[in-house]
């Protein structure tokens, strides 16, 4: 796994806790996508498995390290949903936890890594909770999570919560500048659209859809001028619909910031001309209405399986058109 420089302080502190005998048996790592939490958890697990660690580093030479590198360590358990499924059921948890009460195959530690704890079903979370309450000796649980608030409070309370926060902006920008040669204003925009997570920003800059942002902004302006929102449907009805809605939400916020004299805090810093034009096309209350309609639509597209994406987007755009034409009352966002 690729290692990122901003992981080192967290890694060193977590290892130091174990060296001092304060290592928690269950670690819940909360991080944004693109922060490298998988690499952090893997490195910590590898250090715990190492038979002869060199200070805060795994030796890389012992049998345990070799098996970890080959991804065949018999005491290292990675729990993920089965192919084609979006949840982790109770059977997957039981299958692993039953093995934890046996002696470690290599006589050392046992590590269980659940990549996304939010995928646990209620029954699976309860089964895991029982094991966390009375963990087997020398057994360590690593739980990754994007939204810990979605986990049962009883499960969270049994874990050491660790928030892997994004690095300072100047360090993130310096890292991006070494990884890509795109203009600085685009790097800043990508980083802000990614919540400050550098690896996610880099991935965004390297996607083919990145070039669609200015086109999407231009088509939004044209649609508002013509009062014909459905012209945006071909641009939004796409596999990247959630991402494109995220871009539009940030663009609408940028326009509102311009109206309030706060344009210097824009997200799309490379599209400032577009946000300024939007600020002249619609008043603040209508831009806010558009935003309040967009956010729940995007959340449903992300979180609810089986929705008709085209129908959802069509409804959103027709509601936008009503806002443009009639100045409909400000809707209340449930988010």
mmCIF file of C-alpha atoms in Angstrom:
data_model
loop_
_atom_site.group_PDB
_atom_site.id
_atom_site.type_symbol
_atom_site.label_atom_id
_atom_site.label_comp_id
_atom_site.label_asym_id
_atom_site.label_seq_id
_atom_site.Cartn_x
_atom_site.Cartn_y
_atom_site.Cartn_z
ATOM 1 C CA UNK A 1 0.000 0.000 0.000
ATOM 2 C CA UNK A 2 1.154 3.512 -0.744
ATOM 3 C CA UNK A 3 2.407 5.433 2.264
ATOM 4 C CA UNK A 4 1.624 9.140 2.668
ATOM 5 C CA UNK A 5 3.732 11.587 4.686
ATOM 6 C CA UNK A 6 0.797 13.014 6.651
ATOM 7 C CA UNK A 7 0.189 9.569 8.197
ATOM 8 C CA UNK A 8 3.443 9.519 10.142
ATOM 9 C CA UNK A 9 2.358 11.539 13.241
ATOM 10 C CA UNK A 10 -0.738 9.364 13.726
ATOM 11 C CA UNK A 11 1.228 6.158 13.153
ATOM 12 C CA UNK A 12 3.980 7.120 15.577
ATOM 13 C CA UNK A 13 1.519 8.084 18.300
ATOM 14 C CA UNK A 14 -0.520 4.888 17.928
ATOM 15 C CA UNK A 15 2.592 2.706 18.024
ATOM 16 C CA UNK A 16 3.902 4.660 21.022
ATOM 17 C CA UNK A 17 0.643 3.901 22.845
ATOM 18 C CA UNK A 18 1.208 0.187 22.302
ATOM 19 C CA UNK A 19 4.848 0.431 23.338
ATOM 20 C CA UNK A 20 3.748 2.102 26.568
ATOM 21 C CA UNK A 21 1.160 -0.598 27.226
ATOM 22 C CA UNK A 22 -1.761 1.755 26.467
ATOM 23 C CA UNK A 23 -2.768 0.301 23.107
ATOM 24 C CA UNK A 24 -6.542 -0.099 22.868
ATOM 25 C CA UNK A 25 -7.848 -3.466 21.708
ATOM 26 C CA UNK A 26 -10.316 -1.804 19.309
ATOM 27 C CA UNK A 27 -9.326 1.190 17.187
ATOM 28 C CA UNK A 28 -11.975 3.099 15.219
ATOM 29 C CA UNK A 29 -10.319 5.236 12.525
ATOM 30 C CA UNK A 30 -12.521 7.993 11.131
ATOM 31 C CA UNK A 31 -11.194 9.487 7.887
ATOM 32 C CA UNK A 32 -12.316 11.020 4.628
ATOM 33 C CA UNK A 33 -11.764 9.066 1.411
ATOM 34 C CA UNK A 34 -8.301 9.805 0.107
ATOM 35 C CA UNK A 35 -6.667 10.220 3.514
ATOM 36 C CA UNK A 36 -4.839 6.894 3.357
ATOM 37 C CA UNK A 37 -6.463 5.329 6.428
ATOM 38 C CA UNK A 38 -6.104 1.881 4.829
ATOM 39 C CA UNK A 39 -2.334 2.382 4.723
ATOM 40 C CA UNK A 40 -2.269 3.560 8.333
ATOM 41 C CA UNK A 41 -4.245 0.565 9.580
ATOM 42 C CA UNK A 42 -2.177 -1.875 7.543
ATOM 43 C CA UNK A 43 1.106 -0.407 8.840
ATOM 44 C CA UNK A 44 -0.084 -0.567 12.441
ATOM 45 C CA UNK A 45 -1.308 -4.137 11.976
ATOM 46 C CA UNK A 46 1.991 -5.131 10.421
ATOM 47 C CA UNK A 47 3.914 -3.658 13.361
ATOM 48 C CA UNK A 48 1.694 -5.550 15.804
ATOM 49 C CA UNK A 49 2.320 -8.781 13.900
ATOM 50 C CA UNK A 50 6.083 -8.333 13.560
ATOM 51 C CA UNK A 51 8.081 -10.825 15.625
ATOM 52 C CA UNK A 52 11.103 -8.559 16.057
ATOM 53 C CA UNK A 53 10.101 -4.913 15.475
ATOM 54 C CA UNK A 54 12.834 -2.321 15.075
ATOM 55 C CA UNK A 55 11.541 0.444 17.332
ATOM 56 C CA UNK A 56 8.438 1.812 15.641
ATOM 57 C CA UNK A 57 9.107 -0.078 12.417
ATOM 58 C CA UNK A 58 8.333 -3.648 11.470
ATOM 59 C CA UNK A 59 11.527 -5.512 10.602
ATOM 60 C CA UNK A 60 10.423 -6.710 7.171
ATOM 61 C CA UNK A 61 12.484 -9.879 7.567
ATOM 62 C CA UNK A 62 10.675 -12.153 10.031
ATOM 63 C CA UNK A 63 8.214 -14.814 9.018
ATOM 64 C CA UNK A 64 5.254 -12.665 10.087
ATOM 65 C CA UNK A 65 6.407 -9.712 7.973
ATOM 66 C CA UNK A 66 6.929 -11.950 4.954
ATOM 67 C CA UNK A 67 3.434 -13.388 5.311
ATOM 68 C CA UNK A 68 1.952 -9.907 5.718
ATOM 69 C CA UNK A 69 3.693 -8.775 2.537
ATOM 70 C CA UNK A 70 2.292 -11.819 0.737
ATOM 71 C CA UNK A 71 -1.159 -11.151 2.271
ATOM 72 C CA UNK A 72 -1.275 -14.720 3.599
ATOM 73 C CA UNK A 73 -0.748 -14.246 7.340
ATOM 74 C CA UNK A 74 -3.028 -16.809 9.061
ATOM 75 C CA UNK A 75 -3.682 -14.540 12.059
ATOM 76 C CA UNK A 76 -4.577 -11.439 10.051
ATOM 77 C CA UNK A 77 -8.264 -11.203 9.159
ATOM 78 C CA UNK A 78 -9.630 -8.719 6.640
ATOM 79 C CA UNK A 79 -13.432 -8.587 6.730
ATOM 80 C CA UNK A 80 -15.218 -7.153 3.698
ATOM 81 C CA UNK A 81 -18.666 -7.725 2.158
ATOM 82 C CA UNK A 82 -19.008 -10.579 -0.291
ATOM 83 C CA UNK A 83 -18.763 -9.643 -3.938
ATOM 84 C CA UNK A 84 -21.946 -7.944 -5.082
ATOM 85 C CA UNK A 85 -23.119 -7.132 -1.542
ATOM 86 C CA UNK A 86 -23.043 -3.802 0.237
ATOM 87 C CA UNK A 87 -23.358 -5.041 3.829
ATOM 88 C CA UNK A 88 -21.436 -7.219 6.258
ATOM 89 C CA UNK A 89 -23.640 -9.901 7.757
ATOM 90 C CA UNK A 90 -23.449 -11.779 11.019
ATOM 91 C CA UNK A 91 -22.021 -14.921 9.392
ATOM 92 C CA UNK A 92 -18.852 -13.106 8.325
ATOM 93 C CA UNK A 93 -18.326 -11.822 11.883
ATOM 94 C CA UNK A 94 -19.011 -15.171 13.516
ATOM 95 C CA UNK A 95 -16.692 -16.992 11.129
ATOM 96 C CA UNK A 96 -13.769 -14.790 12.190
ATOM 97 C CA UNK A 97 -14.559 -14.369 15.889
ATOM 98 C CA UNK A 98 -14.755 -18.122 16.414
ATOM 99 C CA UNK A 99 -11.169 -18.413 15.176
ATOM 100 C CA UNK A 100 -9.937 -15.681 17.503
ATOM 101 C CA UNK A 101 -10.338 -17.844 20.600
ATOM 102 C CA UNK A 102 -7.903 -20.412 19.202
ATOM 103 C CA UNK A 103 -4.173 -20.027 19.710
ATOM 104 C CA UNK A 104 -2.494 -17.787 17.137
ATOM 105 C CA UNK A 105 -0.972 -19.866 14.341
ATOM 106 C CA UNK A 106 2.356 -18.022 14.620
ATOM 107 C CA UNK A 107 2.108 -17.612 18.378
ATOM 108 C CA UNK A 108 1.908 -13.818 18.242
ATOM 109 C CA UNK A 109 -0.849 -11.255 17.838
ATOM 110 C CA UNK A 110 -4.107 -11.586 15.961
ATOM 111 C CA UNK A 111 -5.449 -8.605 14.014
ATOM 112 C CA UNK A 112 -8.960 -8.121 12.635
ATOM 113 C CA UNK A 113 -9.480 -5.333 10.105
ATOM 114 C CA UNK A 114 -13.009 -4.274 9.169
ATOM 115 C CA UNK A 115 -12.527 -1.840 6.307
ATOM 116 C CA UNK A 116 -15.873 -0.072 6.668
ATOM 117 C CA UNK A 117 -17.666 -0.634 9.954
ATOM 118 C CA UNK A 118 -20.722 1.235 8.648
ATOM 119 C CA UNK A 119 -21.413 -1.785 6.423
ATOM 120 C CA UNK A 120 -22.151 -3.972 9.454
ATOM 121 C CA UNK A 121 -25.765 -5.058 9.764
ATOM 122 C CA UNK A 122 -27.413 -4.630 13.155
ATOM 123 C CA UNK A 123 -27.011 -8.330 13.904
ATOM 124 C CA UNK A 124 -23.357 -8.285 12.835
ATOM 125 C CA UNK A 125 -22.645 -5.206 14.958
ATOM 126 C CA UNK A 126 -24.209 -6.912 17.989
ATOM 127 C CA UNK A 127 -22.143 -10.051 17.394
ATOM 128 C CA UNK A 128 -18.973 -7.977 17.137
ATOM 129 C CA UNK A 129 -19.939 -6.054 20.267
ATOM 130 C CA UNK A 130 -19.950 -9.245 22.321
ATOM 131 C CA UNK A 131 -16.391 -10.005 21.218
ATOM 132 C CA UNK A 132 -15.225 -6.447 21.893
ATOM 133 C CA UNK A 133 -16.613 -6.632 25.424
ATOM 134 C CA UNK A 134 -14.480 -9.713 26.191
ATOM 135 C CA UNK A 135 -11.687 -9.695 23.588
ATOM 136 C CA UNK A 136 -9.385 -12.708 23.272
ATOM 137 C CA UNK A 137 -5.837 -12.241 24.494
ATOM 138 C CA UNK A 138 -3.406 -10.413 22.160
ATOM 139 C CA UNK A 139 -6.189 -9.641 19.686
ATOM 140 C CA UNK A 140 -6.509 -6.230 18.058
ATOM 141 C CA UNK A 141 -9.486 -4.884 16.128
ATOM 142 C CA UNK A 142 -9.094 -2.152 13.505
ATOM 143 C CA UNK A 143 -12.291 -0.536 12.229
ATOM 144 C CA UNK A 144 -12.306 1.962 9.403
ATOM 145 C CA UNK A 145 -15.287 4.273 9.043
ATOM 146 C CA UNK A 146 -16.362 7.272 6.969
ATOM 147 C CA UNK A 147 -19.420 8.128 9.095
ATOM 148 C CA UNK A 148 -19.029 6.882 12.696
ATOM 149 C CA UNK A 149 -22.325 8.532 13.647
ATOM 150 C CA UNK A 150 -24.037 5.731 11.714
ATOM 151 C CA UNK A 151 -22.572 3.091 14.024
ATOM 152 C CA UNK A 152 -24.437 1.927 17.131
ATOM 153 C CA UNK A 153 -23.420 3.969 20.153
ATOM 154 C CA UNK A 154 -22.681 0.762 22.045
ATOM 155 C CA UNK A 155 -20.139 -0.247 19.408
ATOM 156 C CA UNK A 156 -18.472 3.175 19.307
ATOM 157 C CA UNK A 157 -18.167 3.198 23.090
ATOM 158 C CA UNK A 158 -16.050 0.015 23.009
ATOM 159 C CA UNK A 159 -13.504 1.543 20.643
ATOM 160 C CA UNK A 160 -10.783 4.146 20.792
ATOM 161 C CA UNK A 161 -11.971 6.831 18.372
ATOM 162 C CA UNK A 162 -9.219 8.232 16.164
ATOM 163 C CA UNK A 163 -9.931 11.029 13.730
ATOM 164 C CA UNK A 164 -7.386 11.120 10.932
ATOM 165 C CA UNK A 165 -7.635 14.812 10.121
ATOM 166 C CA UNK A 166 -6.454 16.298 6.803
ATOM 167 C CA UNK A 167 -2.983 17.855 6.785
ATOM 168 C CA UNK A 168 -2.426 21.598 6.788
ATOM 169 C CA UNK A 169 -3.310 23.150 3.466
ATOM 170 C CA UNK A 170 0.264 24.215 2.683
ATOM 171 C CA UNK A 171 1.549 20.664 3.196
ATOM 172 C CA UNK A 172 -1.253 19.187 1.125
ATOM 173 C CA UNK A 173 -0.572 21.681 -1.666
ATOM 174 C CA UNK A 174 3.149 20.915 -1.587
ATOM 175 C CA UNK A 175 2.445 17.182 -1.885
ATOM 176 C CA UNK A 176 0.023 17.711 -4.782
ATOM 177 C CA UNK A 177 2.556 19.923 -6.562
ATOM 178 C CA UNK A 178 5.049 17.028 -6.455
ATOM 179 C CA UNK A 179 2.488 14.558 -7.768
ATOM 180 C CA UNK A 180 0.934 16.541 -10.632
ATOM 181 C CA UNK A 181 1.751 19.500 -12.859
ATOM 182 C CA UNK A 182 -1.781 20.901 -13.211
ATOM 183 C CA UNK A 183 -2.136 24.641 -12.479
ATOM 184 C CA UNK A 184 -2.190 25.709 -8.839
ATOM 185 C CA UNK A 185 -5.761 27.049 -8.919
ATOM 186 C CA UNK A 186 -6.996 23.639 -10.066
ATOM 187 C CA UNK A 187 -5.033 21.909 -7.305
ATOM 188 C CA UNK A 188 -6.638 24.217 -4.746
ATOM 189 C CA UNK A 189 -10.105 23.538 -6.171
ATOM 190 C CA UNK A 190 -9.580 19.767 -6.159
ATOM 191 C CA UNK A 191 -8.344 19.846 -2.572
ATOM 192 C CA UNK A 192 -11.317 21.901 -1.393
ATOM 193 C CA UNK A 193 -13.770 19.666 -3.251
ATOM 194 C CA UNK A 194 -12.160 16.675 -1.499
ATOM 195 C CA UNK A 195 -12.444 18.086 2.004
ATOM 196 C CA UNK A 196 -8.689 18.575 2.235
ATOM 197 C CA UNK A 197 -7.817 14.905 1.574
ATOM 198 C CA UNK A 198 -4.744 15.071 -0.717
ATOM 199 C CA UNK A 199 -4.938 11.604 -2.279
ATOM 200 C CA UNK A 200 -8.620 12.129 -3.114
ATOM 201 C CA UNK A 201 -7.744 15.480 -4.691
ATOM 202 C CA UNK A 202 -5.051 13.844 -6.808
ATOM 203 C CA UNK A 203 -7.457 11.148 -7.964
ATOM 204 C CA UNK A 204 -10.004 13.814 -8.851
ATOM 205 C CA UNK A 205 -7.465 15.747 -10.919
ATOM 206 C CA UNK A 206 -6.579 12.575 -12.812
ATOM 207 C CA UNK A 207 -10.137 11.585 -13.711
ATOM 208 C CA UNK A 208 -11.442 12.206 -17.203
ATOM 209 C CA UNK A 209 -14.488 13.959 -15.747
ATOM 210 C CA UNK A 210 -12.427 16.776 -14.215
ATOM 211 C CA UNK A 211 -12.534 18.657 -17.524
ATOM 212 C CA UNK A 212 -16.356 18.655 -17.365
ATOM 213 C CA UNK A 213 -16.492 21.171 -14.504
ATOM 214 C CA UNK A 214 -16.210 24.370 -16.575
ATOM 215 C CA UNK A 215 -18.591 22.923 -19.177
ATOM 216 C CA UNK A 216 -21.102 22.093 -16.459
ATOM 217 C CA UNK A 217 -20.825 25.611 -15.027
ATOM 218 C CA UNK A 218 -21.345 27.134 -18.476
ATOM 219 C CA UNK A 219 -24.397 24.957 -19.180
ATOM 220 C CA UNK A 220 -25.903 25.881 -15.825
ATOM 221 C CA UNK A 221 -25.632 29.562 -16.775
ATOM 222 C CA UNK A 222 -27.235 28.869 -20.162
ATOM 223 C CA UNK A 223 -30.049 26.884 -18.573
ATOM 224 C CA UNK A 224 -30.808 29.680 -16.088
ATOM 225 C CA UNK A 225 -30.782 32.314 -18.838
ATOM 226 C CA UNK A 226 -33.182 30.242 -20.967
ATOM 227 C CA UNK A 227 -35.241 29.120 -17.940
ATOM 228 C CA UNK A 228 -34.913 25.567 -19.260
ATOM 229 C CA UNK A 229 -33.413 23.346 -16.564
ATOM 230 C CA UNK A 230 -33.896 20.052 -18.397
ATOM 231 C CA UNK A 231 -31.073 20.941 -20.778
ATOM 232 C CA UNK A 232 -28.800 19.960 -17.872
ATOM 233 C CA UNK A 233 -30.135 16.402 -17.672
ATOM 234 C CA UNK A 234 -27.657 14.849 -20.158
ATOM 235 C CA UNK A 235 -24.768 16.334 -18.167
ATOM 236 C CA UNK A 236 -26.064 15.067 -14.819
ATOM 237 C CA UNK A 237 -27.517 11.668 -15.776
ATOM 238 C CA UNK A 238 -24.149 9.975 -15.559
ATOM 239 C CA UNK A 239 -22.350 7.394 -13.427
ATOM 240 C CA UNK A 240 -20.634 10.347 -11.722
ATOM 241 C CA UNK A 241 -23.964 12.038 -10.952
ATOM 242 C CA UNK A 242 -23.239 12.390 -7.224
ATOM 243 C CA UNK A 243 -19.870 13.982 -7.933
ATOM 244 C CA UNK A 244 -21.321 16.393 -10.493
ATOM 245 C CA UNK A 245 -24.054 17.405 -8.076
ATOM 246 C CA UNK A 246 -21.331 18.002 -5.503
ATOM 247 C CA UNK A 247 -19.575 20.294 -7.978
ATOM 248 C CA UNK A 248 -22.809 22.198 -8.649
ATOM 249 C CA UNK A 249 -23.510 22.569 -4.935
ATOM 250 C CA UNK A 250 -20.071 24.092 -4.424
ATOM 251 C CA UNK A 251 -20.610 26.373 -7.425
ATOM 252 C CA UNK A 252 -23.923 27.625 -6.023
ATOM 253 C CA UNK A 253 -22.235 28.296 -2.691
ATOM 254 C CA UNK A 254 -19.449 30.148 -4.488
ATOM 255 C CA UNK A 255 -22.039 32.394 -6.150
ATOM 256 C CA UNK A 256 -23.649 33.130 -2.775
ATOM 257 C CA UNK A 257 -20.205 33.920 -1.339
ATOM 258 C CA UNK A 258 -19.625 36.385 -4.180
ATOM 259 C CA UNK A 259 -22.905 38.104 -3.366
ATOM 260 C CA UNK A 260 -21.867 38.387 0.274
ATOM 261 C CA UNK A 261 -18.414 39.742 -0.526
ATOM 262 C CA UNK A 262 -16.677 36.511 0.432
ATOM 263 C CA UNK A 263 -15.533 35.364 -3.006
ATOM 264 C CA UNK A 264 -12.024 34.802 -1.682
ATOM 265 C CA UNK A 265 -13.310 31.705 0.121
ATOM 266 C CA UNK A 266 -14.628 30.052 -3.029
ATOM 267 C CA UNK A 267 -14.159 26.339 -3.675
ATOM 268 C CA UNK A 268 -13.901 26.465 -7.468
ATOM 269 C CA UNK A 269 -11.152 29.084 -7.418
ATOM 270 C CA UNK A 270 -10.345 28.371 -11.064
ATOM 271 C CA UNK A 271 -13.976 29.021 -12.087
ATOM 272 C CA UNK A 272 -14.404 32.371 -10.356
ATOM 273 C CA UNK A 273 -15.768 33.999 -13.539
ATOM 274 C CA UNK A 274 -18.598 31.453 -13.610
ATOM 275 C CA UNK A 275 -19.530 31.944 -9.953
ATOM 276 C CA UNK A 276 -19.535 35.706 -10.451
ATOM 277 C CA UNK A 277 -21.888 35.388 -13.440
ATOM 278 C CA UNK A 278 -24.194 33.109 -11.451
ATOM 279 C CA UNK A 279 -24.248 35.729 -8.716
ATOM 280 C CA UNK A 280 -25.694 38.203 -11.213
ATOM 281 C CA UNK A 281 -28.242 35.806 -12.734
ATOM 282 C CA UNK A 282 -30.180 34.919 -9.573
ATOM 283 C CA UNK A 283 -30.712 36.509 -6.141
ATOM 284 C CA UNK A 284 -29.417 34.826 -3.018
ATOM 285 C CA UNK A 285 -32.744 33.317 -1.942
ATOM 286 C CA UNK A 286 -33.160 31.493 -5.266
ATOM 287 C CA UNK A 287 -29.599 30.203 -5.241
ATOM 288 C CA UNK A 288 -30.225 28.959 -1.698
ATOM 289 C CA UNK A 289 -33.469 27.308 -2.833
ATOM 290 C CA UNK A 290 -31.580 25.473 -5.573
ATOM 291 C CA UNK A 291 -29.017 24.313 -3.054
ATOM 292 C CA UNK A 292 -31.674 23.112 -0.609
ATOM 293 C CA UNK A 293 -33.286 21.063 -3.362
ATOM 294 C CA UNK A 294 -29.987 19.631 -4.578
ATOM 295 C CA UNK A 295 -28.594 18.356 -1.261
ATOM 296 C CA UNK A 296 -31.328 15.824 -0.358
ATOM 297 C CA UNK A 297 -31.436 14.616 -3.960
ATOM 298 C CA UNK A 298 -27.714 13.886 -3.884
ATOM 299 C CA UNK A 299 -27.939 12.216 -0.469
ATOM 300 C CA UNK A 300 -30.682 9.886 -1.698
ATOM 301 C CA UNK A 301 -28.731 8.987 -4.834
ATOM 302 C CA UNK A 302 -25.768 8.047 -2.653
ATOM 303 C CA UNK A 303 -27.510 6.222 0.173
ATOM 304 C CA UNK A 304 -30.665 4.618 -1.242
ATOM 305 C CA UNK A 305 -30.190 1.594 -3.472
ATOM 306 C CA UNK A 306 -32.375 1.051 -6.513
ATOM 307 C CA UNK A 307 -33.524 4.633 -7.062
ATOM 308 C CA UNK A 308 -34.356 5.725 -10.589
ATOM 309 C CA UNK A 309 -31.532 8.211 -11.108
ATOM 310 C CA UNK A 310 -33.012 9.808 -14.224
ATOM 311 C CA UNK A 311 -36.355 10.338 -12.503
ATOM 312 C CA UNK A 312 -34.715 11.854 -9.421
ATOM 313 C CA UNK A 313 -32.624 14.244 -11.499
ATOM 314 C CA UNK A 314 -35.592 15.207 -13.665
ATOM 315 C CA UNK A 315 -37.609 16.096 -10.568
ATOM 316 C CA UNK A 316 -34.716 18.167 -9.224
ATOM 317 C CA UNK A 317 -34.342 20.096 -12.460
ATOM 318 C CA UNK A 318 -38.075 20.760 -12.797
ATOM 319 C CA UNK A 319 -38.099 22.091 -9.237
ATOM 320 C CA UNK A 320 -35.147 24.313 -10.097
ATOM 321 C CA UNK A 321 -37.024 25.620 -13.110
ATOM 322 C CA UNK A 322 -39.990 26.474 -10.915
ATOM 323 C CA UNK A 323 -37.663 28.421 -8.611
ATOM 324 C CA UNK A 324 -36.234 30.336 -11.581
ATOM 325 C CA UNK A 325 -39.609 31.118 -13.129
ATOM 326 C CA UNK A 326 -41.771 31.877 -10.089
ATOM 327 C CA UNK A 327 -39.390 32.505 -7.217
ATOM 328 C CA UNK A 328 -40.997 29.652 -5.285
ATOM 329 C CA UNK A 329 -40.741 29.814 -1.468
ATOM 330 C CA UNK A 330 -37.488 28.678 0.033
ATOM 331 C CA UNK A 331 -37.794 24.900 0.656
ATOM 332 C CA UNK A 332 -36.481 23.491 3.914
ATOM 333 C CA UNK A 333 -33.656 20.988 3.532
ATOM 334 C CA UNK A 334 -34.010 17.904 5.748
ATOM 335 C CA UNK A 335 -30.200 17.674 5.962
#
